[in-house]
Short mmCIF file of C-alpha atoms and ligand atoms in Angstrom, two decimals:
data_model
loop_
_atom_site.label_atom_id
_atom_site.label_comp_id
_atom_site.label_asym_id
_atom_site.label_seq_id
_atom_site.Cartn_x
_atom_site.Cartn_y
_atom_site.Cartn_z
CA MET S 14 -1.18 -52.49 -104.75
CA ASP S 15 2.34 -53.83 -102.69
CA PHE S 16 4.57 -53.18 -105.20
CA ASN S 17 3.76 -49.51 -105.59
CA GLU S 18 3.00 -48.68 -102.41
CA GLU S 19 6.68 -48.66 -101.68
CA TYR S 20 7.25 -47.27 -105.16
CA ARG S 21 4.79 -44.51 -104.08
CA GLN S 22 6.67 -44.49 -100.88
CA PHE S 23 10.48 -43.93 -102.30
CA LEU S 24 8.68 -41.75 -105.14
CA SER S 25 7.89 -39.08 -102.27
CA VAL S 26 11.15 -39.76 -100.07
CA SER S 27 12.93 -38.70 -103.72
CA LYS S 28 12.03 -35.25 -105.16
CA THR S 29 15.68 -34.49 -106.29
CA GLU S 30 18.21 -36.91 -108.59
CA ARG S 31 20.68 -36.52 -104.86
CA THR S 32 18.15 -37.65 -102.70
CA PHE S 33 16.77 -40.27 -105.30
CA THR S 34 20.58 -41.56 -105.75
CA ASP S 35 20.53 -41.17 -101.77
CA ASN S 36 17.71 -43.43 -101.18
CA SER S 37 19.18 -46.05 -104.06
CA ILE S 38 22.44 -46.30 -101.91
CA LYS S 39 20.28 -47.39 -98.48
CA LEU S 40 18.04 -50.04 -100.85
CA ALA S 41 20.89 -51.97 -102.81
CA GLU S 42 23.07 -51.63 -99.61
CA GLU S 43 20.10 -53.75 -98.16
CA ALA S 44 19.93 -55.44 -101.69
CA GLY S 45 23.64 -57.11 -100.94
CA PHE S 46 25.36 -54.22 -103.57
CA VAL S 47 29.34 -53.84 -102.18
CA ASN S 48 30.52 -50.43 -102.94
CA ILE S 49 32.28 -49.87 -105.84
CA ASP S 50 36.11 -48.74 -104.30
CA SER S 51 35.43 -51.50 -101.92
CA VAL S 52 36.16 -54.04 -104.43
CA LYS S 53 39.23 -55.61 -105.44
CA LYS S 54 38.20 -59.03 -107.63
CA ILE S 55 34.89 -59.50 -108.87
CA LYS S 56 33.27 -63.20 -109.16
CA LYS S 57 30.00 -64.35 -110.64
CA GLY S 58 27.24 -63.29 -108.36
CA ASP S 59 28.46 -60.10 -106.56
CA ARG S 60 26.88 -57.24 -106.14
CA ILE S 61 28.32 -53.83 -107.38
CA TYR S 62 26.87 -50.39 -107.54
CA SER S 63 28.77 -47.23 -107.71
CA VAL S 64 27.83 -43.54 -107.37
CA ASN S 65 28.86 -40.70 -108.58
CA ARG S 66 29.08 -37.44 -107.74
CA GLY S 67 25.89 -38.20 -105.32
CA LYS S 68 24.00 -38.34 -108.89
CA ASN S 69 24.08 -41.09 -110.82
CA ILE S 70 24.09 -44.48 -109.60
CA CYS S 71 25.06 -47.80 -111.59
CA LEU S 72 24.27 -51.28 -110.66
CA PHE S 73 25.89 -54.50 -111.46
CA VAL S 74 25.75 -57.83 -110.30
CA ILE S 75 28.02 -59.73 -112.08
CA GLY S 76 27.11 -62.89 -114.60
CA SER S 77 28.44 -66.35 -114.98
CA GLN S 78 29.47 -65.00 -117.99
CA PRO S 79 33.31 -63.28 -119.17
CA LEU S 80 31.86 -59.62 -119.63
CA THR S 81 33.83 -59.79 -122.81
CA GLU S 82 30.04 -61.48 -123.93
CA GLY S 83 28.32 -58.44 -123.16
CA MET S 84 25.77 -57.38 -120.32
CA ASN S 85 21.71 -57.09 -120.13
CA ILE S 86 21.21 -52.94 -119.15
CA LEU S 87 18.29 -51.20 -117.87
CA GLY S 88 18.91 -47.26 -117.72
CA ALA S 89 16.87 -43.83 -116.65
CA HIS S 90 17.13 -40.86 -116.02
CA ILE S 91 16.10 -39.50 -112.13
CA ASP S 92 16.47 -34.91 -112.36
CA SER S 93 13.34 -34.47 -113.09
CA PRO S 94 11.93 -30.71 -114.90
CA ARG S 95 11.30 -27.74 -111.39
CA LEU S 96 12.59 -24.42 -110.32
CA ASP S 97 16.13 -24.66 -109.09
CA LEU S 98 17.30 -21.17 -106.83
CA LYS S 99 19.64 -18.78 -109.18
CA GLN S 100 23.37 -18.47 -107.79
CA LYS S 101 21.83 -15.08 -105.79
CA PRO S 102 18.46 -15.66 -105.38
CA LEU S 103 17.81 -13.67 -102.49
CA PHE S 104 15.86 -10.15 -102.57
CA GLU S 105 13.18 -8.07 -100.69
CA LYS S 106 10.84 -6.63 -102.52
CA ASP S 107 7.82 -4.38 -100.73
CA GLY S 108 7.99 -6.32 -97.66
CA LEU S 109 8.09 -9.61 -98.46
CA VAL S 110 11.27 -11.54 -99.34
CA LEU S 111 11.48 -13.30 -102.60
CA LEU S 112 13.71 -16.18 -103.45
CA ASP S 113 14.41 -15.64 -107.11
CA THR S 114 14.21 -19.42 -109.46
CA HIS S 115 15.48 -20.57 -113.48
CA TYR S 116 13.42 -23.48 -115.09
CA TYR S 117 15.09 -26.95 -115.01
CA GLY S 118 13.87 -28.49 -118.37
CA GLY S 119 11.17 -28.32 -120.57
CA ILE S 120 7.94 -26.36 -118.52
CA LYS S 121 4.51 -24.76 -119.22
CA LYS S 122 5.31 -22.07 -116.00
CA TYR S 123 2.01 -21.07 -115.86
CA GLN S 124 1.15 -24.83 -114.25
CA TRP S 125 4.19 -24.50 -111.04
CA VAL S 126 1.78 -21.37 -109.40
CA ALA S 127 0.07 -21.26 -106.21
CA ARG S 128 1.05 -24.50 -104.95
CA PRO S 129 2.90 -25.95 -102.30
CA MET S 130 7.19 -26.61 -102.46
CA ALA S 131 9.14 -27.50 -100.91
CA LEU S 132 13.05 -26.61 -100.65
CA VAL S 133 15.35 -29.73 -101.59
CA GLY S 134 19.38 -29.75 -101.89
CA VAL S 135 22.86 -28.82 -100.43
CA VAL S 136 24.53 -26.01 -99.31
CA CYS S 137 28.45 -26.16 -100.01
CA LYS S 138 30.50 -24.25 -97.27
CA LYS S 139 33.71 -22.85 -98.28
CA ASP S 140 35.53 -25.36 -95.33
CA GLY S 141 34.03 -28.38 -97.45
CA THR S 142 31.07 -28.88 -95.07
CA VAL S 143 27.74 -29.95 -97.28
CA ILE S 144 24.54 -29.41 -95.33
CA ASN S 145 21.16 -30.25 -96.44
CA ILE S 146 18.34 -28.76 -96.07
CA ASN S 147 14.66 -30.35 -96.81
CA ILE S 148 12.40 -28.56 -95.38
CA GLY S 149 8.63 -28.47 -97.05
CA ASP S 150 8.29 -32.13 -96.72
CA LYS S 151 7.72 -33.05 -93.36
CA PRO S 152 4.83 -32.60 -91.55
CA GLY S 153 4.62 -29.63 -90.46
CA ASP S 154 7.19 -27.64 -92.25
CA PRO S 155 6.86 -24.16 -93.69
CA VAL S 156 6.05 -24.71 -96.81
CA VAL S 157 7.08 -22.21 -99.92
CA GLY S 158 5.36 -21.17 -103.65
CA ILE S 159 4.89 -18.72 -106.53
CA SER S 160 1.42 -16.25 -106.11
CA ASP S 161 -0.72 -16.35 -108.57
CA LEU S 162 -2.04 -12.97 -110.25
CA LEU S 163 -6.66 -13.27 -109.35
CA VAL S 164 -8.88 -13.54 -111.64
CA HIS S 165 -10.66 -10.15 -110.87
CA LEU S 166 -7.55 -8.56 -112.60
CA SER S 167 -6.56 -10.82 -115.29
CA ALA S 168 -8.34 -9.94 -118.00
CA LYS S 169 -5.25 -9.08 -119.27
CA GLN S 170 -2.99 -11.57 -118.33
CA LEU S 171 -5.37 -14.71 -119.90
CA GLU S 172 -5.05 -12.54 -123.51
CA LYS S 173 -1.45 -13.76 -123.54
CA PRO S 174 -0.41 -16.89 -125.90
CA GLY S 175 0.20 -20.27 -122.83
CA ARG S 176 4.35 -19.68 -123.12
CA THR S 177 4.13 -16.31 -121.86
CA VAL S 178 0.59 -16.23 -119.40
CA VAL S 179 3.19 -16.32 -116.60
CA GLU S 180 7.50 -15.32 -117.15
CA GLY S 181 10.54 -17.11 -115.87
CA GLU S 182 11.57 -14.06 -114.22
CA LYS S 183 8.73 -13.74 -113.41
CA LEU S 184 9.21 -17.03 -110.79
CA ASP S 185 10.19 -15.97 -107.50
CA VAL S 186 8.82 -17.67 -104.45
CA LEU S 187 8.38 -15.97 -102.15
CA ALA S 188 9.95 -17.50 -98.39
CA GLY S 189 9.24 -14.89 -95.68
CA SER S 190 7.34 -11.81 -94.50
CA ILE S 191 9.22 -10.60 -90.66
CA PRO S 192 11.14 -7.17 -90.97
CA ALA S 193 14.15 -7.42 -88.44
CA LYS S 194 13.92 -5.03 -85.58
CA ASP S 195 14.75 -1.67 -85.68
CA GLU S 196 16.61 -2.06 -88.80
CA GLU S 197 15.47 0.48 -91.90
CA LYS S 198 17.11 -1.11 -94.65
CA GLU S 199 15.47 -4.02 -96.14
CA PRO S 200 13.95 -5.41 -92.36
CA VAL S 201 12.96 -8.73 -94.24
CA ARG S 202 15.74 -10.15 -95.67
CA LYS S 203 18.00 -9.32 -92.64
CA TYR S 204 16.06 -11.07 -90.57
CA PHE S 205 15.21 -13.71 -93.31
CA LEU S 206 19.57 -13.83 -93.59
CA GLU S 207 19.14 -14.05 -89.83
CA LEU S 208 16.81 -17.18 -89.85
CA LEU S 209 18.80 -18.73 -91.46
CA LYS S 210 22.22 -18.17 -90.04
CA ASN S 211 19.86 -19.58 -87.03
CA GLU S 212 18.95 -22.26 -88.11
CA TYR S 213 20.87 -23.44 -90.90
CA ASP S 214 24.11 -22.34 -90.49
CA ILE S 215 24.42 -20.54 -93.98
CA GLU S 216 25.59 -17.11 -95.25
CA GLU S 217 24.34 -15.43 -97.68
CA ASP S 218 27.19 -16.48 -99.83
CA ASP S 219 26.43 -19.68 -99.50
CA PHE S 220 23.85 -20.04 -101.91
CA ILE S 221 26.79 -19.29 -104.67
CA SER S 222 27.80 -23.11 -104.56
CA ALA S 223 23.97 -24.02 -103.19
CA GLU S 224 21.96 -26.26 -105.25
CA ILE S 225 18.13 -25.37 -104.01
CA GLU S 226 16.04 -27.32 -105.58
CA VAL S 227 12.11 -25.29 -105.85
CA VAL S 228 10.14 -29.45 -106.08
CA PRO S 229 5.80 -28.97 -105.27
CA ALA S 230 5.11 -30.08 -101.56
CA GLY S 231 3.62 -33.31 -100.55
CA GLU S 232 3.38 -37.29 -100.75
CA ALA S 233 2.71 -38.43 -104.05
CA ARG S 234 -0.83 -40.00 -103.15
CA ASP S 235 -3.50 -43.02 -104.62
CA TYR S 236 -4.55 -42.19 -108.28
CA GLY S 237 -9.23 -42.48 -108.79
CA LEU S 238 -11.31 -43.84 -106.94
CA ASP S 239 -10.14 -48.28 -107.30
CA ARG S 240 -7.13 -45.85 -106.38
CA SER S 241 -5.87 -47.82 -110.16
CA MET S 242 -3.11 -44.88 -110.08
CA ILE S 243 -1.26 -42.99 -108.76
CA LEU S 244 0.23 -39.31 -108.46
CA GLY S 245 3.08 -37.66 -107.93
CA TYR S 246 6.13 -35.11 -108.81
CA GLY S 247 8.38 -36.60 -110.95
CA HIS S 248 7.14 -40.30 -112.72
CA ASP S 249 9.75 -39.62 -115.37
CA ASP S 250 12.13 -40.44 -114.70
CA ARG S 251 12.03 -42.35 -111.38
CA VAL S 252 8.86 -44.46 -112.86
CA CYS S 253 11.62 -46.56 -115.66
CA GLY S 254 14.10 -45.93 -112.33
CA TYR S 255 12.79 -47.68 -108.39
CA THR S 256 11.67 -50.12 -111.51
CA SER S 257 14.56 -51.01 -112.91
CA MET S 258 16.72 -50.57 -109.83
CA ARG S 259 14.03 -53.53 -107.98
CA ALA S 260 14.43 -55.75 -111.22
CA ILE S 261 18.14 -55.24 -111.26
CA MET S 262 17.80 -56.04 -107.17
CA ASP S 263 15.71 -59.23 -107.85
CA MET S 264 19.03 -60.71 -109.54
CA LYS S 265 20.65 -63.87 -108.47
CA THR S 266 23.93 -64.98 -110.48
CA PRO S 267 23.11 -64.46 -113.59
CA LYS S 268 24.33 -65.62 -117.42
CA ARG S 269 25.35 -62.38 -118.63
CA THR S 270 26.56 -59.37 -116.11
CA SER S 271 23.25 -57.09 -114.63
CA CYS S 272 23.18 -53.46 -114.99
CA CYS S 273 21.16 -50.43 -113.89
CA ILE S 274 22.83 -47.24 -115.13
CA LEU S 275 20.32 -44.54 -113.72
CA VAL S 276 21.94 -40.58 -114.84
CA ASP S 277 21.38 -37.47 -114.15
CA LYS S 278 20.82 -34.20 -116.46
CA GLU S 279 18.56 -35.21 -119.18
CA GLU S 280 15.92 -32.91 -118.15
CA ILE S 281 18.87 -30.75 -120.18
CA GLY S 282 20.19 -33.23 -122.68
CA SER S 283 22.30 -35.24 -121.21
CA VAL S 284 25.04 -33.22 -120.40
CA GLY S 285 27.25 -32.77 -117.88
CA ALA S 286 29.99 -35.50 -115.31
CA THR S 287 26.62 -36.63 -113.83
CA GLY S 288 24.34 -36.26 -117.45
CA MET S 289 24.61 -40.02 -119.77
CA GLN S 290 26.71 -38.32 -121.94
CA SER S 291 29.73 -38.29 -119.35
CA ARG S 292 32.02 -40.68 -119.78
CA TYR S 293 31.76 -41.55 -115.99
CA PHE S 294 29.06 -45.02 -117.52
CA GLU S 295 32.75 -46.19 -119.63
CA GLN S 296 35.15 -45.96 -117.12
CA THR S 297 32.91 -48.41 -114.08
CA VAL S 298 32.29 -50.94 -116.91
CA ILE S 299 36.19 -50.86 -117.67
CA GLN S 300 37.03 -50.15 -113.77
CA LEU S 301 34.67 -53.93 -113.69
CA LEU S 302 36.21 -55.33 -116.91
CA GLU S 303 40.60 -54.87 -114.58
CA MET S 304 38.91 -56.22 -111.89
CA GLN S 305 38.19 -59.28 -114.65
CA GLY S 306 41.17 -59.13 -115.70
CA PHE S 307 40.43 -57.44 -118.35
CA GLU S 308 43.40 -54.61 -119.95
CA LYS S 309 42.88 -53.83 -123.28
CA LEU S 310 40.57 -51.54 -124.95
CA SER S 311 39.36 -54.46 -127.94
CA ASP S 312 38.19 -55.66 -123.77
CA VAL S 313 35.55 -52.49 -124.28
CA SER S 314 34.77 -52.18 -127.33
CA ARG S 315 33.85 -56.31 -127.32
CA THR S 316 31.22 -55.55 -124.08
CA PHE S 317 29.71 -52.55 -125.06
CA ARG S 318 29.21 -54.67 -128.53
CA ASN S 319 27.31 -57.17 -127.28
CA SER S 320 25.48 -55.52 -124.59
CA ARG S 321 21.58 -55.07 -125.15
CA MET S 322 20.13 -52.27 -123.27
CA LEU S 323 16.38 -51.35 -122.34
CA SER S 324 16.39 -47.65 -122.56
CA SER S 325 13.62 -46.17 -119.80
CA ASP S 326 11.36 -42.69 -120.57
CA VAL S 327 7.68 -42.68 -119.16
CA SER S 328 6.06 -42.55 -122.93
CA ILE S 329 2.82 -40.26 -123.00
CA ALA S 330 -0.13 -42.27 -121.59
CA PHE S 331 -3.06 -41.86 -124.14
CA ASP S 332 -5.37 -39.24 -122.88
CA PRO S 333 -9.28 -38.22 -124.06
CA ASN S 334 -9.26 -34.63 -122.73
CA TYR S 335 -6.79 -34.90 -126.02
CA PRO S 336 -6.98 -36.86 -128.75
CA GLU S 337 -6.30 -34.98 -131.64
CA VAL S 338 -2.33 -35.35 -131.02
CA MET S 339 -2.32 -39.45 -130.39
CA GLU S 340 -2.62 -41.35 -133.25
CA PRO S 341 -4.62 -44.30 -131.21
CA LYS S 342 -3.10 -47.05 -133.14
CA ASN S 343 0.43 -46.32 -132.43
CA SER S 344 -0.59 -44.59 -129.24
CA ALA S 345 -0.05 -46.02 -124.93
CA TYR S 346 -3.10 -46.67 -123.08
CA PHE S 347 -2.88 -46.80 -118.98
CA GLY S 348 -3.22 -50.44 -117.80
CA LYS S 349 -1.46 -51.71 -121.10
CA GLY S 350 1.79 -52.43 -119.65
CA ILE S 351 4.71 -51.47 -120.54
CA CYS S 352 5.81 -49.90 -123.76
CA PHE S 353 8.59 -49.93 -126.78
CA ASN S 354 9.25 -47.46 -128.83
CA LYS S 355 11.26 -48.40 -131.70
CA PHE S 356 12.16 -44.70 -131.85
CA THR S 357 11.10 -41.22 -130.15
CA GLY S 358 12.04 -38.12 -131.59
CA ARG S 359 10.70 -34.41 -133.67
CA GLY S 360 10.60 -34.55 -137.54
CA GLY S 361 11.54 -37.35 -139.89
CA LYS S 362 12.17 -39.42 -136.42
CA GLY S 363 14.89 -36.72 -135.47
CA GLY S 364 17.24 -36.96 -131.98
CA SER S 365 15.92 -40.49 -131.53
CA ASN S 366 17.19 -44.43 -131.98
CA ASP S 367 15.56 -45.54 -134.43
CA ALA S 368 16.42 -49.65 -132.96
CA ASN S 369 17.08 -52.69 -134.23
CA PRO S 370 14.14 -55.20 -135.88
CA GLU S 371 16.02 -57.61 -135.17
CA PHE S 372 16.51 -56.54 -131.42
CA ILE S 373 12.83 -55.56 -131.25
CA ALA S 374 12.07 -59.36 -132.04
CA LYS S 375 14.62 -60.83 -129.29
CA VAL S 376 12.77 -58.57 -126.92
CA ARG S 377 9.00 -59.32 -128.31
CA ARG S 378 10.58 -63.09 -127.54
CA VAL S 379 11.72 -62.82 -123.18
CA MET S 380 8.44 -60.66 -122.81
CA ASP S 381 6.09 -63.33 -124.50
CA ASP S 382 8.39 -65.80 -122.74
CA ASN S 383 7.52 -64.54 -119.49
CA ASN S 384 4.48 -63.20 -119.97
CA VAL S 385 5.03 -59.62 -119.10
CA MET S 386 2.04 -57.14 -121.54
CA PHE S 387 3.42 -55.11 -122.88
CA GLN S 388 2.11 -51.83 -126.23
CA THR S 389 4.47 -50.21 -128.49
CA CYS S 390 3.77 -47.03 -129.45
CA GLU S 391 4.70 -43.68 -130.90
CA LEU S 392 5.52 -40.15 -129.00
CA GLY S 393 2.55 -39.00 -130.14
CA ALA S 394 1.08 -38.19 -134.05
CA VAL S 395 3.31 -37.24 -136.86
CA ASP S 396 4.95 -34.23 -136.75
CA VAL S 397 2.77 -32.75 -133.34
CA GLY S 398 5.74 -32.95 -131.53
CA GLY S 399 7.72 -35.08 -129.28
CA GLY S 400 11.07 -35.90 -127.46
CA GLY S 401 14.24 -37.61 -126.81
CA THR S 402 15.98 -39.62 -124.21
CA ILE S 403 19.07 -41.40 -123.33
CA ALA S 404 18.44 -44.42 -125.76
CA TYR S 405 21.14 -43.14 -128.25
CA ILE S 406 23.29 -41.89 -126.37
CA LEU S 407 23.53 -45.71 -125.50
CA ALA S 408 23.24 -46.92 -129.16
CA ASP S 409 26.57 -44.43 -129.54
CA LEU S 410 28.73 -47.11 -128.05
CA ASN S 411 27.09 -49.84 -130.46
CA MET S 412 25.44 -51.81 -129.31
CA ASP S 413 21.02 -52.23 -129.66
CA VAL S 414 19.27 -50.45 -127.28
CA LEU S 415 14.86 -49.79 -127.05
CA ASP S 416 12.96 -47.48 -125.52
CA ALA S 417 10.73 -48.78 -123.03
CA GLY S 418 8.87 -47.18 -120.71
CA ILE S 419 5.61 -46.55 -119.28
CA CYS S 420 2.80 -44.32 -120.19
CA VAL S 421 2.30 -41.17 -118.22
CA GLN S 422 -0.77 -38.66 -117.39
CA ASN S 423 0.78 -34.99 -117.53
CA MET S 424 3.92 -35.56 -118.52
CA HIS S 425 5.97 -32.36 -116.76
CA ALA S 426 3.81 -31.24 -115.22
CA PRO S 427 3.79 -30.57 -111.17
CA TYR S 428 1.98 -34.09 -110.58
CA GLU S 429 2.35 -36.80 -112.93
CA THR S 430 0.50 -39.47 -113.21
CA VAL S 431 1.00 -44.12 -113.90
CA SER S 432 -1.40 -46.75 -113.80
CA LYS S 433 -0.16 -48.86 -110.72
CA ALA S 434 -0.79 -52.11 -113.43
CA ASP S 435 2.07 -50.27 -115.64
CA VAL S 436 4.13 -50.13 -113.25
CA TYR S 437 4.63 -53.73 -112.92
CA GLU S 438 3.98 -54.78 -115.75
CA ALA S 439 7.68 -52.76 -116.56
CA TYR S 440 9.32 -54.18 -113.58
CA ARG S 441 8.26 -57.84 -114.89
CA GLY S 442 9.47 -56.70 -117.90
CA TYR S 443 12.92 -55.56 -116.73
CA ALA S 444 13.43 -58.66 -115.25
CA ALA S 445 12.67 -60.43 -117.90
CA PHE S 446 14.80 -58.63 -119.88
CA LEU S 447 17.84 -58.73 -117.39
CA LYS S 448 17.10 -62.34 -116.80
CA ASP S 449 16.38 -64.06 -119.83
CA MET S 450 17.72 -61.85 -123.51
CA ASP S 451 21.01 -63.01 -124.87
MN1 MN U 9 10.91 -35.71 -119.03
MN1 MN U 10 12.13 -38.57 -119.34
#
């Protein structure tokens, strides 16, 4: 319960990859980690973090063995589905000012209307200054949101398939309605622009170089009368990110170097400089190898070949409301511990990292030796759907990788649910893996 309360508070203020990264840096520094840019040489027990473009963080606790003997790696992603403001978002229509969005990741669009939303992100000005935006979460803040059609006039809308009940171009955020005084042309837009200028020092053109995410407003909450669960925005996959990060923060001097990599862009294919496919991780490990006196290319490949990884992402919690999409024997259940997926993907395991049983056996041993409760599962029944993770990308470096994680209900909805017991067991499982995997 105590651990989960810390997670609940962290999640409530970490609604974007950037804010997650910023808050992680604070925790890491409190736990004695130092920025890699201030480090010249490394020795066992050193605690180091590296940040990539403010959206992607990597932590290391240097082991007593040389890096080339391999690392024990925990990975997760810290981006979540949401609505992003477009680069030209602002328009006035029928006396209202609206902000146009483009959704990010896989969402059921009808879930994102008629609810309080916050605006979180950055506006980057031409002179190099960066304005942090965070409106809607502090007590007394205004919120924004997207309107939904009243049920009284929805007869036609409700006949549409779910996919088109609310269409992507209709996800426009209502942001204001006061007109500027004595203004003939678009007075509400004029008033809104003045407000942006006065309160935030933002000009309309600055949206071109902005990244503002429209996310559910408000805190994550204890769920259930017994408070056994947490309902919150962005458990996928910050719940695995947070628990992995907490596990590495507990490490003292391991035998094998501990690593925790938290990446962006998983929800859109792990692309870009801050996604898992980026060379950033490799570059950071090379930086560490150089600080340990290794310089050959073969040292790099040896390090990865000898490494082992738990690639964590949320799994699907069995939902009694929708049993038909699951296969009960191979499903994850709330309260039964950390999940291991031998494979993910869709169809005939397409797009998955199908973990080696030799490696899975070692993971089982480590979990059992440390009394960690675990379960195994698939992402739904065969041919119903599926999903991917970052596991196969790390496996490309020729290391052993197993998909792990915490199961959630209503994945990708504005509010997702996890079991506190699973959150805690995952944290314990990650700590055991860092400590005892060899
Ligand atoms: Mn996801
Ligand atoms: Mn995920």
